[in-house]
JSON list of C-alpha atoms in Angstrom, two decimals:
[
{"chain": "A", "resi": 115, "resn": "MET", "atom": "CA", "xyz": [-11.81, -266.44, -63.71]},
{"chain": "A", "resi": 116, "resn": "ALA", "atom": "CA", "xyz": [-14.95, -268.47, -64.33]},
{"chain": "A", "resi": 117, "resn": "ALA", "atom": "CA", "xyz": [-18.24, -266.70, -65.13]},
{"chain": "A", "resi": 118, "resn": "ARG", "atom": "CA", "xyz": [-21.78, -268.00, -65.30]},
{"chain": "A", "resi": 119, "resn": "ASP", "atom": "CA", "xyz": [-24.66, -266.25, -67.02]},
{"chain": "A", "resi": 120, "resn": "ILE", "atom": "CA", "xyz": [-27.53, -264.66, -65.13]},
{"chain": "A", "resi": 121, "resn": "ALA", "atom": "CA", "xyz": [-30.60, -266.46, -66.40]},
{"chain": "A", "resi": 122, "resn": "VAL", "atom": "CA", "xyz": [-33.31, -265.62, -63.88]},
{"chain": "A", "resi": 123, "resn": "SER", "atom": "CA", "xyz": [-35.43, -262.50, -64.26]},
{"chain": "A", "resi": 124, "resn": "ASP", "atom": "CA", "xyz": [-37.82, -261.68, -61.43]},
{"chain": "A", "resi": 125, "resn": "THR", "atom": "CA", "xyz": [-40.28, -258.97, -62.48]},
{"chain": "A", "resi": 126, "resn": "ARG", "atom": "CA", "xyz": [-42.56, -259.47, -59.46]},
{"chain": "A", "resi": 127, "resn": "HIS", "atom": "CA", "xyz": [-40.07, -258.71, -56.71]},
{"chain": "A", "resi": 128, "resn": "PRO", "atom": "CA", "xyz": [-37.34, -256.44, -58.12]},
{"chain": "A", "resi": 129, "resn": "PHE", "atom": "CA", "xyz": [-35.78, -255.96, -54.71]},
{"chain": "A", "resi": 130, "resn": "GLY", "atom": "CA", "xyz": [-36.12, -259.57, -53.57]},
{"chain": "A", "resi": 131, "resn": "THR", "atom": "CA", "xyz": [-32.79, -260.89, -54.80]},
{"chain": "A", "resi": 132, "resn": "LEU", "atom": "CA", "xyz": [-31.11, -257.55, -54.05]},
{"chain": "A", "resi": 133, "resn": "ALA", "atom": "CA", "xyz": [-30.98, -258.39, -50.35]},
{"chain": "A", "resi": 134, "resn": "GLU", "atom": "CA", "xyz": [-30.24, -262.05, -50.97]},
{"chain": "A", "resi": 135, "resn": "ARG", "atom": "CA", "xyz": [-27.62, -261.84, -53.72]},
{"chain": "A", "resi": 136, "resn": "GLY", "atom": "CA", "xyz": [-26.59, -258.21, -53.91]},
{"chain": "A", "resi": 137, "resn": "TRP", "atom": "CA", "xyz": [-28.24, -257.60, -57.28]},
{"chain": "A", "resi": 138, "resn": "SER", "atom": "CA", "xyz": [-31.69, -257.76, -58.79]},
{"chain": "A", "resi": 139, "resn": "LEU", "atom": "CA", "xyz": [-32.85, -258.07, -62.39]},
{"chain": "A", "resi": 140, "resn": "HIS", "atom": "CA", "xyz": [-36.00, -256.26, -63.42]},
{"chain": "A", "resi": 141, "resn": "CYS", "atom": "CA", "xyz": [-37.65, -255.99, -66.84]},
{"chain": "A", "resi": 142, "resn": "THR", "atom": "CA", "xyz": [-39.70, -253.10, -68.14]},
{"chain": "A", "resi": 143, "resn": "GLU", "atom": "CA", "xyz": [-41.58, -252.17, -71.29]},
{"chain": "A", "resi": 144, "resn": "GLY", "atom": "CA", "xyz": [-40.24, -249.47, -73.57]},
{"chain": "A", "resi": 145, "resn": "ALA", "atom": "CA", "xyz": [-36.54, -249.16, -74.10]},
{"chain": "A", "resi": 146, "resn": "ASP", "atom": "CA", "xyz": [-36.04, -245.59, -75.30]},
{"chain": "A", "resi": 147, "resn": "ALA", "atom": "CA", "xyz": [-33.74, -243.45, -73.19]},
{"chain": "A", "resi": 148, "resn": "ASP", "atom": "CA", "xyz": [-36.47, -241.36, -71.54]},
{"chain": "A", "resi": 149, "resn": "ALA", "atom": "CA", "xyz": [-38.62, -244.36, -70.58]},
{"chain": "A", "resi": 150, "resn": "THR", "atom": "CA", "xyz": [-35.67, -246.32, -69.23]},
{"chain": "A", "resi": 151, "resn": "MET", "atom": "CA", "xyz": [-34.36, -243.36, -67.25]},
{"chain": "A", "resi": 152, "resn": "SER", "atom": "CA", "xyz": [-37.83, -242.72, -65.84]},
{"chain": "A", "resi": 153, "resn": "GLU", "atom": "CA", "xyz": [-38.11, -246.33, -64.68]},
{"chain": "A", "resi": 154, "resn": "LEU", "atom": "CA", "xyz": [-34.65, -246.21, -63.12]},
{"chain": "A", "resi": 155, "resn": "GLY", "atom": "CA", "xyz": [-35.68, -243.08, -61.25]},
{"chain": "A", "resi": 156, "resn": "LYS", "atom": "CA", "xyz": [-38.82, -244.71, -59.87]},
{"chain": "A", "resi": 157, "resn": "LEU", "atom": "CA", "xyz": [-36.87, -247.71, -58.61]},
{"chain": "A", "resi": 158, "resn": "GLY", "atom": "CA", "xyz": [-33.96, -245.64, -57.35]},
{"chain": "A", "resi": 159, "resn": "ASP", "atom": "CA", "xyz": [-36.17, -243.24, -55.42]},
{"chain": "A", "resi": 160, "resn": "ARG", "atom": "CA", "xyz": [-37.50, -246.22, -53.46]},
{"chain": "A", "resi": 161, "resn": "LEU", "atom": "CA", "xyz": [-33.96, -247.06, -52.41]},
{"chain": "A", "resi": 162, "resn": "GLY", "atom": "CA", "xyz": [-32.50, -243.67, -51.49]},
{"chain": "A", "resi": 163, "resn": "THR", "atom": "CA", "xyz": [-31.26, -240.35, -52.85]},
{"chain": "A", "resi": 164, "resn": "ARG", "atom": "CA", "xyz": [-29.85, -239.85, -56.34]},
{"chain": "A", "resi": 165, "resn": "VAL", "atom": "CA", "xyz": [-26.27, -238.59, -56.54]},
{"chain": "A", "resi": 166, "resn": "ALA", "atom": "CA", "xyz": [-24.16, -237.35, -59.44]},
{"chain": "A", "resi": 167, "resn": "GLY", "atom": "CA", "xyz": [-21.55, -239.48, -61.18]},
{"chain": "A", "resi": 168, "resn": "ARG", "atom": "CA", "xyz": [-18.05, -238.38, -62.16]},
{"chain": "A", "resi": 169, "resn": "ALA", "atom": "CA", "xyz": [-19.42, -236.30, -65.02]},
{"chain": "A", "resi": 170, "resn": "GLY", "atom": "CA", "xyz": [-21.67, -234.40, -62.61]},
{"chain": "A", "resi": 171, "resn": "SER", "atom": "CA", "xyz": [-24.98, -235.70, -63.94]},
{"chain": "A", "resi": 172, "resn": "ILE", "atom": "CA", "xyz": [-27.75, -237.19, -61.77]},
{"chain": "A", "resi": 173, "resn": "GLY", "atom": "CA", "xyz": [-28.75, -239.53, -64.60]},
{"chain": "A", "resi": 174, "resn": "GLU", "atom": "CA", "xyz": [-26.75, -240.35, -67.69]},
{"chain": "A", "resi": 175, "resn": "VAL", "atom": "CA", "xyz": [-26.56, -242.60, -70.70]},
{"chain": "A", "resi": 176, "resn": "ILE", "atom": "CA", "xyz": [-23.26, -244.44, -70.95]},
{"chain": "A", "resi": 177, "resn": "GLU", "atom": "CA", "xyz": [-21.70, -246.21, -73.91]},
{"chain": "A", "resi": 178, "resn": "PRO", "atom": "CA", "xyz": [-18.32, -247.82, -74.59]},
{"chain": "A", "resi": 179, "resn": "HIS", "atom": "CA", "xyz": [-15.54, -245.40, -75.48]},
{"chain": "A", "resi": 180, "resn": "GLY", "atom": "CA", "xyz": [-12.07, -245.89, -76.81]},
{"chain": "A", "resi": 181, "resn": "ALA", "atom": "CA", "xyz": [-9.25, -244.63, -74.61]},
{"chain": "A", "resi": 182, "resn": "ASP", "atom": "CA", "xyz": [-8.78, -241.62, -76.87]},
{"chain": "A", "resi": 183, "resn": "ASP", "atom": "CA", "xyz": [-12.31, -240.23, -76.47]},
{"chain": "A", "resi": 184, "resn": "ALA", "atom": "CA", "xyz": [-13.16, -241.32, -72.92]},
{"chain": "A", "resi": 185, "resn": "HIS", "atom": "CA", "xyz": [-13.53, -239.06, -69.88]},
{"chain": "A", "resi": 186, "resn": "PRO", "atom": "CA", "xyz": [-9.94, -238.54, -68.68]},
{"chain": "A", "resi": 187, "resn": "ARG", "atom": "CA", "xyz": [-10.67, -239.81, -65.13]},
{"chain": "A", "resi": 188, "resn": "SER", "atom": "CA", "xyz": [-12.71, -242.83, -66.20]},
{"chain": "A", "resi": 189, "resn": "LEU", "atom": "CA", "xyz": [-11.61, -246.45, -66.43]},
{"chain": "A", "resi": 190, "resn": "SER", "atom": "CA", "xyz": [-12.35, -246.25, -70.16]},
{"chain": "A", "resi": 191, "resn": "ALA", "atom": "CA", "xyz": [-9.51, -243.75, -70.51]},
{"chain": "A", "resi": 192, "resn": "ARG", "atom": "CA", "xyz": [-7.18, -246.47, -69.24]},
{"chain": "A", "resi": 193, "resn": "TYR", "atom": "CA", "xyz": [-8.73, -249.63, -70.64]},
{"chain": "A", "resi": 194, "resn": "GLY", "atom": "CA", "xyz": [-10.64, -248.31, -73.67]},
{"chain": "A", "resi": 195, "resn": "LEU", "atom": "CA", "xyz": [-12.76, -250.97, -75.35]},
{"chain": "A", "resi": 196, "resn": "ASP", "atom": "CA", "xyz": [-10.95, -253.81, -73.62]},
{"chain": "A", "resi": 197, "resn": "ALA", "atom": "CA", "xyz": [-12.65, -255.49, -70.67]},
{"chain": "A", "resi": 198, "resn": "LEU", "atom": "CA", "xyz": [-13.25, -253.03, -67.84]},
{"chain": "A", "resi": 199, "resn": "PRO", "atom": "CA", "xyz": [-12.00, -254.51, -64.56]},
{"chain": "A", "resi": 200, "resn": "PHE", "atom": "CA", "xyz": [-14.20, -255.13, -61.56]},
{"chain": "A", "resi": 201, "resn": "HIS", "atom": "CA", "xyz": [-14.62, -252.03, -59.46]},
{"chain": "A", "resi": 202, "resn": "THR", "atom": "CA", "xyz": [-16.79, -250.23, -56.91]},
{"chain": "A", "resi": 203, "resn": "GLU", "atom": "CA", "xyz": [-18.69, -247.32, -58.43]},
{"chain": "A", "resi": 204, "resn": "LEU", "atom": "CA", "xyz": [-17.59, -243.92, -57.09]},
{"chain": "A", "resi": 205, "resn": "SER", "atom": "CA", "xyz": [-14.59, -245.36, -55.26]},
{"chain": "A", "resi": 206, "resn": "HIS", "atom": "CA", "xyz": [-13.07, -241.89, -55.38]},
{"chain": "A", "resi": 207, "resn": "ARG", "atom": "CA", "xyz": [-15.67, -240.66, -52.89]},
{"chain": "A", "resi": 208, "resn": "THR", "atom": "CA", "xyz": [-15.09, -241.05, -49.14]},
{"chain": "A", "resi": 209, "resn": "ARG", "atom": "CA", "xyz": [-18.32, -243.07, -49.14]},
{"chain": "A", "resi": 210, "resn": "PRO", "atom": "CA", "xyz": [-19.12, -244.81, -52.45]},
{"chain": "A", "resi": 211, "resn": "CYS", "atom": "CA", "xyz": [-22.77, -244.74, -53.50]},
{"chain": "A", "resi": 212, "resn": "ARG", "atom": "CA", "xyz": [-24.84, -247.59, -52.09]},
{"chain": "A", "resi": 213, "resn": "TYR", "atom": "CA", "xyz": [-26.71, -248.62, -55.24]},
{"chain": "A", "resi": 214, "resn": "LEU", "atom": "CA", "xyz": [-26.02, -248.58, -58.96]},
{"chain": "A", "resi": 215, "resn": "LEU", "atom": "CA", "xyz": [-28.95, -248.88, -61.37]},
{"chain": "A", "resi": 216, "resn": "LEU", "atom": "CA", "xyz": [-28.37, -249.71, -65.03]},
{"chain": "A", "resi": 217, "resn": "GLY", "atom": "CA", "xyz": [-31.05, -249.93, -67.71]},
{"chain": "A", "resi": 218, "resn": "CYS", "atom": "CA", "xyz": [-30.60, -251.25, -71.22]},
{"chain": "A", "resi": 219, "resn": "ILE", "atom": "CA", "xyz": [-31.61, -248.89, -74.03]},
{"chain": "A", "resi": 220, "resn": "ASP", "atom": "CA", "xyz": [-29.68, -250.86, -76.64]},
{"chain": "A", "resi": 221, "resn": "PRO", "atom": "CA", "xyz": [-27.54, -253.96, -75.93]},
{"chain": "A", "resi": 222, "resn": "GLY", "atom": "CA", "xyz": [-25.39, -253.19, -78.96]},
{"chain": "A", "resi": 223, "resn": "SER", "atom": "CA", "xyz": [-23.92, -255.53, -81.50]},
{"chain": "A", "resi": 224, "resn": "PRO", "atom": "CA", "xyz": [-21.81, -257.33, -80.60]},
{"chain": "A", "resi": 225, "resn": "GLU", "atom": "CA", "xyz": [-23.27, -257.26, -77.11]},
{"chain": "A", "resi": 226, "resn": "ALA", "atom": "CA", "xyz": [-20.98, -256.65, -74.15]},
{"chain": "A", "resi": 227, "resn": "ALA", "atom": "CA", "xyz": [-21.94, -258.24, -70.82]},
{"chain": "A", "resi": 228, "resn": "THR", "atom": "CA", "xyz": [-21.91, -256.58, -67.44]},
{"chain": "A", "resi": 229, "resn": "MET", "atom": "CA", "xyz": [-19.92, -258.74, -65.02]},
{"chain": "A", "resi": 230, "resn": "LEU", "atom": "CA", "xyz": [-20.87, -259.07, -61.33]},
{"chain": "A", "resi": 231, "resn": "LEU", "atom": "CA", "xyz": [-18.82, -260.30, -58.42]},
{"chain": "A", "resi": 232, "resn": "ASP", "atom": "CA", "xyz": [-19.91, -260.46, -54.77]},
{"chain": "A", "resi": 233, "resn": "TRP", "atom": "CA", "xyz": [-16.77, -259.66, -52.74]},
{"chain": "A", "resi": 234, "resn": "GLN", "atom": "CA", "xyz": [-18.16, -261.71, -49.84]},
{"chain": "A", "resi": 235, "resn": "THR", "atom": "CA", "xyz": [-17.54, -264.84, -51.97]},
{"chain": "A", "resi": 236, "resn": "LEU", "atom": "CA", "xyz": [-13.78, -264.18, -52.17]},
{"chain": "A", "resi": 237, "resn": "SER", "atom": "CA", "xyz": [-13.07, -266.49, -49.22]},
{"chain": "A", "resi": 238, "resn": "LEU", "atom": "CA", "xyz": [-10.99, -263.92, -47.36]},
{"chain": "A", "resi": 239, "resn": "SER", "atom": "CA", "xyz": [-9.58, -265.16, -44.06]},
{"chain": "A", "resi": 240, "resn": "SER", "atom": "CA", "xyz": [-9.90, -263.13, -40.88]},
{"chain": "A", "resi": 241, "resn": "GLU", "atom": "CA", "xyz": [-6.23, -262.14, -41.20]},
{"chain": "A", "resi": 242, "resn": "GLU", "atom": "CA", "xyz": [-6.78, -261.00, -44.78]},
{"chain": "A", "resi": 243, "resn": "LEU", "atom": "CA", "xyz": [-9.87, -259.02, -43.79]},
{"chain": "A", "resi": 244, "resn": "ASP", "atom": "CA", "xyz": [-7.84, -257.34, -41.04]},
{"chain": "A", "resi": 245, "resn": "LEU", "atom": "CA", "xyz": [-5.18, -256.44, -43.61]},
{"chain": "A", "resi": 246, "resn": "LEU", "atom": "CA", "xyz": [-7.75, -254.90, -45.98]},
{"chain": "A", "resi": 247, "resn": "GLU", "atom": "CA", "xyz": [-9.48, -253.04, -43.15]},
{"chain": "A", "resi": 248, "resn": "GLY", "atom": "CA", "xyz": [-6.36, -251.80, -41.41]},
{"chain": "A", "resi": 249, "resn": "THR", "atom": "CA", "xyz": [-4.01, -250.83, -44.24]},
{"chain": "A", "resi": 250, "resn": "PRO", "atom": "CA", "xyz": [-4.14, -247.29, -45.64]},
{"chain": "A", "resi": 251, "resn": "VAL", "atom": "CA", "xyz": [-4.12, -246.74, -49.38]},
{"chain": "A", "resi": 252, "resn": "LEU", "atom": "CA", "xyz": [-4.24, -243.49, -51.35]},
{"chain": "A", "resi": 253, "resn": "VAL", "atom": "CA", "xyz": [-7.47, -242.75, -53.20]},
{"chain": "A", "resi": 254, "resn": "ARG", "atom": "CA", "xyz": [-6.58, -240.50, -56.13]},
{"chain": "A", "resi": 255, "resn": "SER", "atom": "CA", "xyz": [-9.20, -237.85, -56.84]},
{"chain": "A", "resi": 256, "resn": "GLY", "atom": "CA", "xyz": [-7.25, -234.78, -57.87]},
{"chain": "A", "resi": 257, "resn": "ARG", "atom": "CA", "xyz": [-7.23, -232.08, -55.18]},
{"chain": "A", "resi": 258, "resn": "ARG", "atom": "CA", "xyz": [-9.70, -234.19, -53.20]},
{"chain": "A", "resi": 259, "resn": "SER", "atom": "CA", "xyz": [-7.39, -237.21, -52.89]},
{"chain": "A", "resi": 260, "resn": "PHE", "atom": "CA", "xyz": [-7.49, -238.88, -49.49]},
{"chain": "A", "resi": 261, "resn": "TYR", "atom": "CA", "xyz": [-6.27, -241.89, -47.53]},
{"chain": "A", "resi": 262, "resn": "SER", "atom": "CA", "xyz": [-8.63, -244.74, -46.85]},
{"chain": "A", "resi": 263, "resn": "THR", "atom": "CA", "xyz": [-8.71, -248.53, -46.63]},
{"chain": "A", "resi": 264, "resn": "ILE", "atom": "CA", "xyz": [-9.89, -251.13, -49.13]},
{"chain": "A", "resi": 265, "resn": "LEU", "atom": "CA", "xyz": [-12.34, -252.57, -46.63]},
{"chain": "A", "resi": 266, "resn": "ALA", "atom": "CA", "xyz": [-14.47, -250.10, -44.66]},
{"chain": "A", "resi": 267, "resn": "PRO", "atom": "CA", "xyz": [-14.67, -250.44, -40.85]},
{"chain": "A", "resi": 268, "resn": "GLY", "atom": "CA", "xyz": [-16.77, -253.44, -39.92]},
{"chain": "A", "resi": 269, "resn": "GLY", "atom": "CA", "xyz": [-16.76, -254.65, -43.53]},
{"chain": "A", "resi": 270, "resn": "ALA", "atom": "CA", "xyz": [-19.53, -252.22, -44.53]},
{"chain": "A", "resi": 271, "resn": "PHE", "atom": "CA", "xyz": [-18.21, -252.04, -48.08]},
{"chain": "A", "resi": 272, "resn": "LEU", "atom": "CA", "xyz": [-15.24, -252.92, -50.23]},
{"chain": "A", "resi": 273, "resn": "ARG", "atom": "CA", "xyz": [-13.58, -250.03, -52.01]},
{"chain": "A", "resi": 274, "resn": "TYR", "atom": "CA", "xyz": [-11.80, -251.24, -55.11]},
{"chain": "A", "resi": 275, "resn": "ASP", "atom": "CA", "xyz": [-10.94, -249.43, -58.32]},
{"chain": "A", "resi": 276, "resn": "PRO", "atom": "CA", "xyz": [-7.60, -249.98, -60.07]},
{"chain": "A", "resi": 277, "resn": "GLY", "atom": "CA", "xyz": [-8.01, -246.54, -61.62]},
{"chain": "A", "resi": 278, "resn": "CYS", "atom": "CA", "xyz": [-7.79, -244.56, -58.39]},
{"chain": "A", "resi": 279, "resn": "LEU", "atom": "CA", "xyz": [-6.30, -246.73, -55.60]},
{"chain": "A", "resi": 280, "resn": "GLU", "atom": "CA", "xyz": [-2.56, -246.66, -54.96]},
{"chain": "A", "resi": 281, "resn": "PRO", "atom": "CA", "xyz": [-0.40, -248.18, -52.19]},
{"chain": "A", "resi": 282, "resn": "VAL", "atom": "CA", "xyz": [1.46, -245.88, -49.83]},
{"chain": "A", "resi": 283, "resn": "ASP", "atom": "CA", "xyz": [3.84, -248.53, -48.48]},
{"chain": "A", "resi": 284, "resn": "GLN", "atom": "CA", "xyz": [4.75, -252.22, -48.72]},
{"chain": "A", "resi": 285, "resn": "ARG", "atom": "CA", "xyz": [1.76, -253.27, -46.63]},
{"chain": "A", "resi": 286, "resn": "GLY", "atom": "CA", "xyz": [-0.51, -251.37, -49.02]},
{"chain": "A", "resi": 287, "resn": "ARG", "atom": "CA", "xyz": [1.07, -253.15, -51.98]},
{"chain": "A", "resi": 288, "resn": "ILE", "atom": "CA", "xyz": [0.40, -256.49, -50.32]},
{"chain": "A", "resi": 289, "resn": "ALA", "atom": "CA", "xyz": [-3.23, -255.52, -49.65]},
{"chain": "A", "resi": 290, "resn": "LEU", "atom": "CA", "xyz": [-3.85, -254.42, -53.23]},
{"chain": "A", "resi": 291, "resn": "GLU", "atom": "CA", "xyz": [-2.15, -257.51, -54.64]},
{"chain": "A", "resi": 292, "resn": "LEU", "atom": "CA", "xyz": [-4.27, -259.68, -52.36]},
{"chain": "A", "resi": 293, "resn": "ILE", "atom": "CA", "xyz": [-7.55, -258.28, -53.60]},
{"chain": "A", "resi": 294, "resn": "GLU", "atom": "CA", "xyz": [-6.41, -258.20, -57.24]},
{"chain": "A", "resi": 295, "resn": "ASN", "atom": "CA", "xyz": [-5.34, -261.84, -57.13]},
{"chain": "A", "resi": 296, "resn": "ARG", "atom": "CA", "xyz": [-8.47, -262.94, -55.32]},
{"chain": "A", "resi": 297, "resn": "ILE", "atom": "CA", "xyz": [-10.70, -261.16, -57.87]},
{"chain": "A", "resi": 298, "resn": "ALA", "atom": "CA", "xyz": [-8.74, -262.66, -60.77]},
{"chain": "A", "resi": 299, "resn": "GLY", "atom": "CA", "xyz": [-9.37, -266.17, -59.49]},
{"chain": "A", "resi": 300, "resn": "ALA", "atom": "CA", "xyz": [-13.01, -265.67, -58.47]},
{"chain": "A", "resi": 301, "resn": "SER", "atom": "CA", "xyz": [-16.19, -266.99, -60.05]},
{"chain": "A", "resi": 302, "resn": "SER", "atom": "CA", "xyz": [-18.35, -264.13, -61.34]},
{"chain": "A", "resi": 303, "resn": "GLU", "atom": "CA", "xyz": [-21.71, -263.74, -63.03]},
{"chain": "A", "resi": 304, "resn": "ALA", "atom": "CA", "xyz": [-22.37, -262.28, -66.48]},
{"chain": "A", "resi": 305, "resn": "HIS", "atom": "CA", "xyz": [-25.48, -260.36, -67.42]},
{"chain": "A", "resi": 306, "resn": "HIS", "atom": "CA", "xyz": [-26.14, -260.32, -71.17]},
{"chain": "A", "resi": 307, "resn": "TRP", "atom": "CA", "xyz": [-28.36, -257.32, -71.84]},
{"chain": "A", "resi": 308, "resn": "ARG", "atom": "CA", "xyz": [-31.73, -257.24, -73.57]},
{"chain": "A", "resi": 309, "resn": "GLU", "atom": "CA", "xyz": [-33.70, -254.08, -74.27]},
{"chain": "A", "resi": 310, "resn": "GLY", "atom": "CA", "xyz": [-35.69, -253.08, -71.19]},
{"chain": "A", "resi": 311, "resn": "ASP", "atom": "CA", "xyz": [-33.52, -254.95, -68.69]},
{"chain": "A", "resi": 312, "resn": "ILE", "atom": "CA", "xyz": [-32.79, -253.10, -65.47]},
{"chain": "A", "resi": 313, "resn": "LEU", "atom": "CA", "xyz": [-30.06, -254.24, -63.13]},
{"chain": "A", "resi": 314, "resn": "ILE", "atom": "CA", "xyz": [-30.02, -253.00, -59.53]},
{"chain": "A", "resi": 315, "resn": "ILE", "atom": "CA", "xyz": [-26.65, -253.55, -57.89]},
{"chain": "A", "resi": 316, "resn": "ASP", "atom": "CA", "xyz": [-25.72, -253.20, -54.22]},
{"chain": "A", "resi": 317, "resn": "ASN", "atom": "CA", "xyz": [-22.50, -251.28, -54.86]},
{"chain": "A", "resi": 318, "resn": "TRP", "atom": "CA", "xyz": [-21.20, -251.93, -51.34]},
{"chain": "A", "resi": 319, "resn": "ARG", "atom": "CA", "xyz": [-21.34, -255.68, -51.89]},
{"chain": "A", "resi": 320, "resn": "VAL", "atom": "CA", "xyz": [-21.07, -256.42, -55.60]},
{"chain": "A", "resi": 321, "resn": "LEU", "atom": "CA", "xyz": [-18.22, -255.29, -57.83]},
{"chain": "A", "resi": 322, "resn": "HIS", "atom": "CA", "xyz": [-19.02, -254.81, -61.50]},
{"chain": "A", "resi": 323, "resn": "GLY", "atom": "CA", "xyz": [-17.10, -254.74, -64.76]},
{"chain": "A", "resi": 324, "resn": "ARG", "atom": "CA", "xyz": [-17.69, -255.06, -68.51]},
{"chain": "A", "resi": 325, "resn": "SER", "atom": "CA", "xyz": [-16.63, -257.59, -71.08]},
{"chain": "A", "resi": 326, "resn": "PRO", "atom": "CA", "xyz": [-14.77, -256.26, -74.15]},
{"chain": "A", "resi": 327, "resn": "SER", "atom": "CA", "xyz": [-16.73, -254.09, -76.56]},
{"chain": "A", "resi": 328, "resn": "ASP", "atom": "CA", "xyz": [-16.37, -252.79, -80.10]},
{"chain": "A", "resi": 329, "resn": "ARG", "atom": "CA", "xyz": [-16.25, -249.20, -81.29]},
{"chain": "A", "resi": 330, "resn": "GLY", "atom": "CA", "xyz": [-19.64, -248.22, -82.68]},
{"chain": "A", "resi": 331, "resn": "SER", "atom": "CA", "xyz": [-21.44, -251.27, -81.26]},
{"chain": "A", "resi": 332, "resn": "GLY", "atom": "CA", "xyz": [-24.41, -249.08, -80.30]},
{"chain": "A", "resi": 333, "resn": "ARG", "atom": "CA", "xyz": [-24.45, -250.32, -76.70]},
{"chain": "A", "resi": 334, "resn": "ARG", "atom": "CA", "xyz": [-26.23, -247.76, -74.52]},
{"chain": "A", "resi": 335, "resn": "LEU", "atom": "CA", "xyz": [-27.13, -248.08, -70.86]},
{"chain": "A", "resi": 336, "resn": "ALA", "atom": "CA", "xyz": [-28.97, -245.57, -68.68]},
{"chain": "A", "resi": 337, "resn": "ARG", "atom": "CA", "xyz": [-27.36, -245.16, -65.25]},
{"chain": "A", "resi": 338, "resn": "ILE", "atom": "CA", "xyz": [-28.29, -243.58, -61.95]},
{"chain": "A", "resi": 339, "resn": "LEU", "atom": "CA", "xyz": [-26.47, -243.76, -58.61]},
{"chain": "A", "resi": 340, "resn": "ILE", "atom": "CA", "xyz": [-28.14, -243.87, -55.20]},
{"chain": "A", "resi": 341, "resn": "ASP", "atom": "CA", "xyz": [-26.98, -242.97, -51.69]},
{"chain": "A", "resi": 342, "resn": "ALA", "atom": "CA", "xyz": [-28.74, -244.76, -48.86]}
]
């Protein structure tokens, strides 16, 4: 997979590239946790309604964890400090959140990039889109597990998370292998964090992941999730 760095920061129109590219980079003054979370809230409230993440918090500060001390249902529990694979935030919900807002409190040292990939650039044929939209897969979420498809009806969003999606038959295996292989060969973008950076991601369009990190790097990102 090839990746290019995100180099453009647009502080005048934080939502401008969101519609055009599926993400927007915004910069703010003050990088302590409270200031960053406050700014995320202001931006998020313009987009929709805040919703809780897996840990049940409306707003949270996230940092890299080893597999041994990560939340048991998180991707970190499976991948630890290795690269976190591309995924859709809250894939375990029947309707993943629309927007994901991340703000940099501390980029850490060494810094770990956030990787972005627009699924609409995966060059999926009409037959492949039909396969992703019409093939049931199991979404593991404990007692709330349910059947769904990788692609929502009409292509509204792509649901992908290797931590909670499982095939239920051979057609499901083919669908998951298709999207995994297409993601592995895709060209993505890498955002290298600086204090005060805020990244607004259209979670229905852009998958995100993380480059490898080190234990104790100090990397801390504020995060809120938005339904719209």
